[in-house]
Amino acid sequence: MNREHLGVLGAGWVGLATAASFAELGHDVVVRDVVPERVAALKAGKVPIHEPGLPEMLARHRDRVRFTDDISEVVGSTEIVFVCVGTPSTYSGEADLSAVWRIVDELARVEQSLLLVMKSTVPVRTGEQVRARLDALELAHVGYVANPEFLSEGTALADFNEPDRVVVGAFEPADGDRVAALYEPLEAPIVRTDVASAEMIKLASNAALATRISFINEIANVCELVGADVEEVARGVGLDHRLGPHFLRPGIGYGGSCFPKDASALKQLAANSGYHFQLLSAVIEVNELQKRRVVQKLRAHLGDLRGRTVALLGLSFKPNTNDMREAPSLVLAPRLLAEGAVVRAWDPVALPSARTLLGGVQLTETLLEALEDADAALIVTEWPELRALVSPEVRHAMRTPLIVDGRNMLDPEAVRAAGFVYEGIGRPSAARSPRPGVEEPRRELA
Ligand SMILES: NC(=O)c1ccc[n+]([C@@H]2O[C@H](COP(=O)([O-])OP(=O)(O)OC[C@H]3O[C@@H](n4cnc5c(N)ncnc54)[C@H](O)[C@@H]3O)[C@@H](O)[C@H]2O)c1
């Protein structure tokens, strides 16, 4: 393997996982970010995001990974540069590519040959537009390759190093060869394709995953009406080899930095191209409604929420990350406050981010503080720590022992046997099938 000098633009989840993993494969990497505090922290050995294994991997390769806020340190010393900047949603739901265009403009004076590799998720035809801009800037010596990233936060390093596939879309086959060669040690299938198809593979993959989530959530909602248990249903459906078990986990909807923005970007891309993507519009709408359904469940048990204390448990959009982008907690907290509830919230890693994002919410350092005199515990993120909820200590701490499990992470039988009232998503409620010896919940709580 050739030891390459690689550049990475953007020190977020994708950029840092990319840098650490290529260093692990033996390459030298220089990472540039535009936030000076982020660069200073990384230089001091502090990793500004919560991603398991990442601090250790970066520490192992301190001699091979450098950090800078200066673009010239990247373009001056590397030949292959991975673009890993954010592409958030604009107000209209399209992808905001301003960080990408800033990078293209910053390359205006590059004299040596360079390969720009797009890892950020971008709309189809972005590559074509970047190519046109590079040509307009007389930068024919800067190549372009689409290499979308599929990692998930919380398992970013494993996903990067054992990918289901690597997608490489190139205008020039030789450019694609060069990028594909970097991934050869991973022994994963490499999908070589054109740039537009590579861009679409990423958007279509996320749209398909989001569709499965909204599908099982709607099945869950119907299960509640007809007395079926969605967990049993998902198990039975997932055993069909044509469907498989993945992304059939009912809950309070997807969030995070990818699914919401990528689904919306694909919907907008289709609309701008003259096509109404009906299915994806429904997927997005179902997800929005799903986040709010748990408020109805609280009301069904507690009545008016005015003055009731609700403990929001888990604030990040999923466990093992402190990322709160598009997290359901950001919708639920203001909704509950608007209903007049007192909202307490706990999360093992996301409290610092939550301080600026969740005004009016009492943030607590411990789980028990959040539950003290609470009328309901609402599981928003399935942190493993929340298994400790089912304890006599918590039962006595709560004013009314209601657990609304937005992630179906607890065993309803065990929770009810411990003296709590349990509501999950798409699971038979206690009111429908009371267990002998367990009080009827509405009477107990109303
Ligand atoms: N987070 C994920 O799970 C994930 C997975 C797959 C793909 N993606 C895609 O990868 C891209 C990056 O996602 P992320 O979650 O790592 O984003 P992020 O917001 O965590 O990180 C982006 C970083 O880029 C920096 N930046 C902005 N402009 C810059 C510039 N001109 N030069 C250098 N750095 C700059 C920002 O300061 C920030 O630190 C997005 O397009 C996203 O959709 C993300």
Coordinates of C-alpha atoms and ligand atoms in Angstrom, one line a residue:
M1 CA 0.0 0.0 0.0
N2 CA 1.2 3.5 -0.8
R3 CA 1.4 5.8 2.1
E4 CA -0.6 8.8 0.9
H5 CA -0.8 12.3 2.2
L6 CA -4.6 12.9 2.7
G7 CA -6.5 16.1 3.5
V8 CA -9.9 16.2 5.3
L9 CA -12.0 19.3 5.3
G10 CA -14.4 19.3 8.3
A11 CA -13.7 17.9 11.8
G12 CA -17.2 16.6 12.6
W13 CA -18.4 13.0 12.8
V14 CA -17.5 12.1 9.2
G15 CA -14.3 14.1 9.0
L16 CA -12.8 12.8 12.3
A17 CA -13.9 9.2 11.6
T18 CA -12.4 9.4 8.1
A19 CA -9.1 11.0 9.4
A20 CA -8.7 8.5 12.2
S21 CA -9.5 5.5 10.0
F22 CA -7.2 6.4 7.2
A23 CA -4.4 7.0 9.7
E24 CA -5.1 3.6 11.1
L25 CA -4.6 2.3 7.6
G26 CA -1.2 3.9 7.5
H27 CA -1.8 7.2 5.8
D28 CA -0.8 10.7 6.9
V29 CA -3.8 13.0 7.3
V30 CA -4.2 16.7 7.8
V31 CA -7.6 17.9 9.0
R32 CA -8.9 21.4 8.5
D33 CA -11.9 23.0 10.3
V34 CA -13.1 26.6 10.2
V35 CA -13.9 26.7 14.0
P36 CA -10.7 27.7 15.7
E37 CA -11.9 26.4 19.2
R38 CA -12.5 23.0 17.6
V39 CA -9.1 22.9 16.0
A40 CA -7.4 24.1 19.3
A41 CA -9.2 21.3 21.2
L42 CA -8.2 18.7 18.7
K43 CA -4.6 19.9 18.8
A44 CA -4.7 19.5 22.6
G45 CA -5.9 15.9 22.2
K46 CA -9.5 16.7 23.1
V47 CA -12.2 15.3 20.8
P48 CA -15.2 17.7 20.7
I49 CA -17.8 15.1 19.8
H50 CA -19.0 12.0 21.7
E51 CA -18.1 9.0 19.5
P52 CA -17.0 5.7 21.1
G53 CA -13.4 4.7 20.3
L54 CA -12.6 7.9 18.4
P55 CA -10.4 9.6 21.1
E56 CA -8.4 6.4 21.5
M57 CA -7.9 5.9 17.7
L58 CA -6.9 9.5 17.2
A59 CA -4.5 9.3 20.2
R60 CA -2.9 6.2 18.7
H61 CA -2.1 8.1 15.6
R62 CA -1.1 11.5 16.9
D63 CA 2.0 11.4 14.8
R64 CA 0.0 10.8 11.6
V65 CA -3.0 13.2 12.1
R66 CA -2.5 17.0 12.2
F67 CA -5.1 19.6 12.7
T68 CA -5.3 23.1 11.3
D69 CA -7.6 26.0 10.5
D70 CA -5.6 27.0 7.5
I71 CA -6.7 25.6 4.1
S72 CA -3.2 26.2 2.6
E73 CA -1.8 23.6 5.0
V74 CA -4.1 21.0 3.4
V75 CA -3.8 21.9 -0.3
G76 CA -0.1 22.6 0.0
S77 CA 0.8 19.1 1.4
T78 CA -1.9 16.7 0.1
E79 CA -3.1 15.3 -3.2
I80 CA -6.4 13.8 -2.2
V81 CA -8.8 15.9 -0.1
F82 CA -12.0 14.6 1.4
V83 CA -14.8 17.1 1.8
C84 CA -16.6 16.3 5.0
V85 CA -18.4 19.6 5.8
G86 CA -22.0 19.9 7.0
T87 CA -24.8 20.2 4.4
P88 CA -27.7 21.1 6.6
S89 CA -31.3 21.9 5.5
T90 CA -32.2 25.4 4.3
Y91 CA -35.6 26.8 5.4
S92 CA -37.1 25.4 2.1
G93 CA -35.8 21.9 2.9
E94 CA -33.0 21.9 0.3
A95 CA -29.4 21.1 1.2
D96 CA -27.4 24.1 2.1
L97 CA -24.2 23.8 0.1
S98 CA -22.6 27.0 1.2
A99 CA -19.7 25.3 3.0
V100 CA -19.0 23.2 -0.2
W101 CA -19.0 26.3 -2.4
R102 CA -16.7 28.1 0.0
I103 CA -14.2 25.3 -0.4
V104 CA -14.3 25.4 -4.2
D105 CA -13.6 29.1 -4.0
E106 CA -10.8 28.6 -1.6
L107 CA -9.1 26.3 -4.2
A108 CA -9.0 29.1 -6.7
R109 CA -5.2 29.5 -6.6
V110 CA -4.2 25.8 -6.4
E111 CA -1.5 25.1 -8.8
Q112 CA -0.6 21.4 -8.2
S113 CA -2.9 18.6 -9.2
L114 CA -5.5 17.7 -6.5
L115 CA -8.4 15.3 -6.2
L116 CA -11.4 16.6 -4.4
V117 CA -13.4 13.7 -2.9
M118 CA -17.0 14.5 -1.8
K119 CA -18.0 12.6 1.3
S120 CA -20.6 15.1 2.4
T121 CA -24.1 14.2 1.4
V122 CA -25.1 16.4 -1.5
P123 CA -28.0 16.6 -4.0
V124 CA -27.7 14.8 -7.3
R125 CA -25.8 17.0 -9.9
T126 CA -23.7 18.8 -7.2
G127 CA -20.7 17.0 -8.7
E128 CA -21.5 18.3 -12.1
Q129 CA -21.9 21.8 -10.8
V130 CA -18.7 21.7 -8.9
R131 CA -16.9 20.4 -12.0
A132 CA -18.3 23.3 -14.0
R133 CA -17.2 25.8 -11.4
L134 CA -13.7 24.2 -11.2
D135 CA -13.4 24.5 -15.0
A136 CA -14.6 28.1 -14.9
L137 CA -11.8 28.8 -12.4
E138 CA -9.3 27.1 -14.8
L139 CA -8.8 24.3 -12.4
A140 CA -8.8 21.3 -14.8
H141 CA -6.0 19.9 -12.7
V142 CA -8.4 19.5 -9.8
G143 CA -10.3 16.2 -10.1
Y144 CA -13.6 15.4 -8.6
V145 CA -14.9 12.1 -7.1
A146 CA -18.2 11.4 -5.3
N147 CA -17.6 9.0 -2.4
P148 CA -20.6 9.3 -0.1
E149 CA -20.3 8.2 3.5
F150 CA -22.7 5.7 5.1
L151 CA -21.5 5.6 8.7
S152 CA -23.9 6.0 11.7
E153 CA -23.0 8.0 14.7
G154 CA -22.3 5.8 17.7
T155 CA -20.8 3.1 15.5
A156 CA -18.9 5.4 13.2
L157 CA -15.5 3.7 13.3
A158 CA -16.9 0.2 12.9
D159 CA -19.1 1.4 10.0
F160 CA -16.2 3.1 8.3
N161 CA -13.8 0.2 8.7
E162 CA -16.3 -2.6 7.9
P163 CA -18.6 -1.0 5.4
D164 CA -21.4 -2.9 3.5
R165 CA -20.1 -1.2 0.4
V166 CA -17.9 1.7 -0.7
V167 CA -19.4 3.9 -3.5
V168 CA -17.0 5.7 -5.8
G169 CA -18.5 7.9 -8.6
A170 CA -16.0 9.5 -10.9
F171 CA -15.8 11.6 -14.1
E172 CA -12.4 10.2 -14.9
P173 CA -11.8 6.5 -14.3
A174 CA -8.2 7.1 -13.1
D175 CA -9.5 9.4 -10.4
G176 CA -12.0 6.7 -9.3
D177 CA -9.1 4.1 -9.3
R178 CA -7.1 6.3 -6.9
V179 CA -9.9 6.7 -4.4
A180 CA -11.0 3.0 -4.7
A181 CA -7.4 1.9 -4.0
L182 CA -7.5 3.7 -0.6
Y183 CA -10.4 1.4 0.5
E184 CA -9.0 -1.9 -0.8
P185 CA -7.6 -3.0 2.6
L186 CA -11.2 -2.9 3.9
E187 CA -12.1 -5.7 1.6
A188 CA -15.6 -4.3 1.0
P189 CA -17.5 -4.4 -2.2
I190 CA -16.7 -1.2 -4.2
V191 CA -19.5 0.2 -6.3
R192 CA -17.8 2.1 -9.2
T193 CA -20.3 4.3 -11.0
D194 CA -20.9 7.8 -12.4
V195 CA -21.0 10.8 -10.2
A196 CA -24.8 11.4 -10.3
S197 CA -25.6 7.8 -9.5
A198 CA -23.2 7.8 -6.6
E199 CA -24.9 10.9 -5.2
M200 CA -28.3 9.2 -5.7
I201 CA -27.2 6.0 -4.0
K202 CA -26.6 7.9 -0.8
L203 CA -29.9 9.8 -0.9
A204 CA -31.9 6.7 -1.9
S205 CA -30.3 4.6 0.9
N206 CA -31.3 7.1 3.6
A207 CA -34.8 7.6 2.1
A208 CA -35.3 3.8 2.1
L209 CA -34.2 3.5 5.8
A210 CA -36.5 6.4 6.8
T211 CA -39.3 4.8 4.9
R212 CA -38.9 1.5 6.8
I213 CA -39.0 3.5 10.1
S214 CA -42.1 5.4 9.2
F215 CA -43.7 2.2 7.9
I216 CA -43.2 0.2 11.1
N217 CA -44.3 3.3 13.1
E218 CA -47.6 3.3 11.2
I219 CA -48.0 -0.4 11.7
A220 CA -47.4 0.2 15.5
N221 CA -50.1 2.9 15.5
V222 CA -52.6 0.4 13.9
C223 CA -51.5 -2.3 16.3
E224 CA -52.5 0.0 19.2
L225 CA -56.0 0.3 17.7
V226 CA -56.5 -3.4 17.0
G227 CA -54.8 -5.0 20.0
A228 CA -51.7 -6.5 18.3
D229 CA -48.2 -6.2 19.6
V230 CA -45.9 -4.5 17.1
E231 CA -42.8 -6.1 18.6
E232 CA -44.2 -9.5 17.7
V233 CA -45.3 -8.2 14.3
A234 CA -41.8 -6.7 13.5
R235 CA -40.1 -10.0 14.6
G236 CA -42.4 -12.0 12.3
V237 CA -42.1 -9.6 9.4
G238 CA -38.3 -9.3 9.8
L239 CA -37.7 -13.0 9.5
D240 CA -38.9 -12.9 5.9
H241 CA -35.5 -13.0 4.0
R242 CA -36.9 -10.6 1.4
L243 CA -37.4 -7.9 4.1
G244 CA -34.9 -8.6 6.9
P245 CA -35.1 -7.3 10.5
H246 CA -33.2 -3.9 10.1
F247 CA -34.9 -0.6 10.7
L248 CA -38.2 -2.2 11.8
R249 CA -38.0 -0.8 15.3
P250 CA -41.0 1.2 16.2
G251 CA -40.6 4.3 18.3
I252 CA -41.1 8.0 18.4
G253 CA -39.6 8.6 15.0
Y254 CA -36.2 9.2 13.5
G255 CA -34.0 12.3 14.1
G256 CA -30.4 13.1 13.7
S257 CA -28.2 15.0 11.3
C258 CA -29.0 12.8 8.3
F259 CA -32.4 11.2 7.8
P260 CA -34.6 14.3 8.3
K261 CA -32.4 16.6 6.1
D262 CA -31.6 14.0 3.5
A263 CA -35.2 12.9 3.1
S264 CA -36.3 16.5 2.8
A265 CA -33.4 17.2 0.3
L266 CA -34.4 14.3 -1.9
K267 CA -38.1 15.4 -1.8
Q268 CA -37.0 18.9 -2.8
L269 CA -34.6 17.7 -5.5
A270 CA -37.4 15.6 -7.0
A271 CA -39.8 18.6 -6.8
N272 CA -37.3 20.9 -8.4
S273 CA -36.9 18.4 -11.2
G274 CA -40.6 18.3 -11.8
Y275 CA -41.6 15.2 -9.8
H276 CA -43.8 15.0 -6.7
F277 CA -42.3 12.3 -4.5
Q278 CA -45.5 11.3 -2.8
L279 CA -44.2 8.4 -0.8
L280 CA -41.3 10.4 0.7
S281 CA -43.6 13.2 1.6
A282 CA -45.8 10.8 3.6
V283 CA -42.7 9.3 5.2
I284 CA -41.7 12.7 6.5
E285 CA -45.2 13.6 7.7
V286 CA -45.6 10.3 9.5
N287 CA -42.3 11.0 11.3
E288 CA -43.4 14.4 12.4
L289 CA -46.7 13.1 13.8
Q290 CA -45.0 10.2 15.5
K291 CA -42.9 12.4 17.7
R292 CA -46.0 14.1 19.0
R293 CA -48.1 10.9 19.6
V294 CA -46.5 10.3 23.0
V295 CA -48.0 13.6 24.3
Q296 CA -51.4 12.1 23.6
K297 CA -50.4 9.0 25.6
L298 CA -49.4 11.2 28.6
R299 CA -52.7 13.0 28.3
A300 CA -54.6 9.8 28.2
H301 CA -53.1 8.8 31.6
L302 CA -52.7 12.1 33.3
G303 CA -55.4 14.3 31.8
D304 CA -54.5 18.0 31.6
L305 CA -50.7 18.3 31.7
R306 CA -50.8 21.7 33.3
G307 CA -48.6 21.6 36.4
R308 CA -47.6 17.9 35.8
T309 CA -43.9 17.1 35.9
V310 CA -42.6 15.1 33.0
A311 CA -39.1 13.6 33.0
L312 CA -37.7 13.5 29.5
L313 CA -35.1 10.7 29.5
G314 CA -32.5 10.9 26.8
L315 CA -32.0 14.1 24.7
S316 CA -29.6 13.1 21.9
F317 CA -31.2 11.7 18.8
K318 CA -29.9 8.2 19.6
P319 CA -27.7 6.6 22.2
N320 CA -23.9 6.8 22.1
T321 CA -23.8 10.3 20.6
N322 CA -24.2 13.8 22.0
D323 CA -25.6 15.0 18.7
M324 CA -29.0 16.7 19.2
R325 CA -29.6 17.7 15.6
E326 CA -33.3 17.0 14.8
A327 CA -33.6 15.0 18.1
P328 CA -37.2 14.2 19.0
S329 CA -36.5 15.8 22.4
L330 CA -36.3 19.2 20.7
V331 CA -39.9 18.8 19.6
L332 CA -41.2 17.2 22.7
A333 CA -39.8 19.6 25.3
P334 CA -41.4 22.8 23.8
R335 CA -44.6 20.9 23.2
L336 CA -44.8 19.8 26.8
L337 CA -43.9 23.2 28.1
A338 CA -46.7 24.7 25.9
E339 CA -49.1 22.3 27.5
G340 CA -48.1 23.8 30.9
A341 CA -46.1 20.8 32.1
V342 CA -42.9 21.2 34.2
V343 CA -40.2 19.5 32.1
R344 CA -37.1 17.9 33.6
A345 CA -34.5 16.3 31.4
W346 CA -31.6 14.0 31.8
D347 CA -29.0 12.6 29.3
P348 CA -25.6 11.0 30.1
V349 CA -23.7 13.0 27.5
A350 CA -25.8 15.6 25.8
L351 CA -26.5 18.0 28.7
P352 CA -23.9 20.6 27.5
S353 CA -25.5 20.9 24.1
A354 CA -29.0 20.8 25.7
R355 CA -28.2 23.9 27.8
T356 CA -28.3 26.1 24.8
L357 CA -31.1 24.3 23.0
L358 CA -33.7 23.6 25.6
G359 CA -34.8 26.8 27.3
G360 CA -37.3 26.4 30.1
V361 CA -36.3 22.8 30.8
Q362 CA -34.7 21.8 34.1
L363 CA -31.7 19.7 33.2
T364 CA -30.6 17.2 35.9
E365 CA -27.2 15.6 36.3
T366 CA -28.7 12.3 37.6
L367 CA -31.6 10.2 36.5
L368 CA -33.1 10.1 40.0
E369 CA -33.2 13.9 40.2
A370 CA -35.2 14.0 37.0
L371 CA -37.7 11.5 38.4
E372 CA -38.1 13.0 41.9
D373 CA -41.9 13.7 42.3
A374 CA -42.4 13.2 38.5
D375 CA -45.8 12.3 37.1
A376 CA -44.3 10.5 34.2
A377 CA -41.0 9.3 32.8
L378 CA -40.8 9.6 29.0
I379 CA -38.1 7.5 27.4
V380 CA -36.9 9.5 24.4
T381 CA -33.5 7.9 23.7
E382 CA -32.7 4.3 24.5
W383 CA -29.6 4.8 26.6
P384 CA -28.7 1.5 28.3
E385 CA -28.7 3.4 31.7
L386 CA -32.4 3.6 31.5
R387 CA -32.8 -0.1 32.3
A388 CA -32.2 1.0 35.9
L389 CA -35.6 2.8 35.8
V390 CA -37.3 -0.4 36.9
S391 CA -36.4 -0.2 40.6
P392 CA -38.1 0.3 43.9
E393 CA -36.1 3.5 44.4
V394 CA -37.5 5.1 41.2
R395 CA -41.0 3.7 42.0
H396 CA -40.9 5.6 45.3
A397 CA -39.3 8.7 43.9
M398 CA -42.1 9.3 41.3
R399 CA -45.3 10.9 42.3
T400 CA -47.2 8.8 39.7
P401 CA -45.4 5.8 38.5
L402 CA -46.1 6.1 34.8
I403 CA -43.4 5.1 32.2
V404 CA -44.0 6.0 28.6
D405 CA -41.4 4.0 26.7
G406 CA -40.9 5.9 23.4
R407 CA -38.3 3.3 22.2
N408 CA -39.9 0.0 23.4
M409 CA -36.7 -0.7 25.3
L410 CA -38.2 -2.1 28.5
D411 CA -40.0 -5.4 29.1
P412 CA -43.7 -4.3 29.8
E413 CA -44.3 -7.4 32.0
A414 CA -41.3 -6.6 34.2
V415 CA -42.1 -2.9 34.4
R416 CA -45.7 -3.6 35.4
A417 CA -44.7 -6.3 37.9
A418 CA -42.4 -3.7 39.6
G419 CA -45.5 -1.5 40.2
F420 CA -45.3 0.9 37.3
V421 CA -47.9 1.7 34.7
Y422 CA -46.3 1.1 31.3
E423 CA -47.1 2.5 27.9
G424 CA -45.0 1.6 24.9
I425 CA -45.4 2.2 21.1
G426 CA -47.7 -0.3 19.4
R427 CA -47.8 -2.6 22.4
P428 CA -51.0 -3.6 24.1
S429 CA -51.6 -1.1 26.9
A430 CA -52.3 -2.1 30.5
A431 CA -55.8 -0.7 30.1
R432 CA -56.5 -3.3 27.3
S433 CA -55.0 -6.3 29.0
P434 CA -54.7 -5.8 32.8
R435 CA -52.5 -8.2 34.7
P436 CA -54.0 -9.8 37.7
G437 CA -52.9 -7.8 40.8
V438 CA -51.9 -4.6 38.9
E439 CA -54.2 -1.6 39.4
E440 CA -56.1 -0.3 36.4
P441 CA -53.9 2.6 35.3
R442 CA -56.4 5.3 34.5
R443 CA -58.1 5.0 37.9
E444 CA -54.8 5.1 39.6
L445 CA -53.5 8.1 37.8
A446 CA -56.4 10.3 36.8
Ligands
LIG1 N1 -23.1 12.4 11.0 C1 -23.4 11.3 10.3 O1 -23.8 10.3 10.8 C2 -23.2 11.3 8.8 C3 -23.2 10.1 8.1 C4 -23.0 10.0 6.8 C5 -22.9 11.2 6.0 N2 -22.9 12.4 6.7 C6 -22.8 13.6 5.9 O2 -21.4 14.1 6.0 C7 -21.4 15.5 6.1 C8 -20.7 15.9 7.4 O3 -21.5 15.5 8.5 P1 -21.0 15.6 10.0 O4 -22.1 15.0 10.8 O5 -19.7 15.1 10.1 O6 -21.1 17.2 10.1 P2 -20.6 18.1 11.4 O7 -21.5 19.2 11.4 O8 -20.4 17.2 12.6 O9 -19.1 18.6 10.9 C9 -18.9 19.4 9.9 C10 -17.7 20.2 10.2 O10 -17.3 21.0 9.0 C11 -16.7 22.2 9.5 N3 -16.6 23.1 8.3 C12 -17.6 23.9 7.8 N4 -17.1 24.6 6.7 C13 -15.8 24.2 6.5 C14 -14.8 24.5 5.6 N5 -14.9 25.3 4.6 N6 -13.6 23.9 5.8 C15 -13.4 23.0 6.7 N7 -14.3 22.6 7.7 C16 -15.5 23.2 7.6 C17 -17.6 22.6 10.6 O11 -17.1 23.6 11.4 C18 -17.9 21.3 11.3 O12 -16.9 21.1 12.3 C19 -22.8 16.0 5.9 O13 -23.1 16.2 4.6 C20 -23.6 14.8 6.4 O14 -24.9 14.7 5.8 C21 -23.1 12.5 8.1

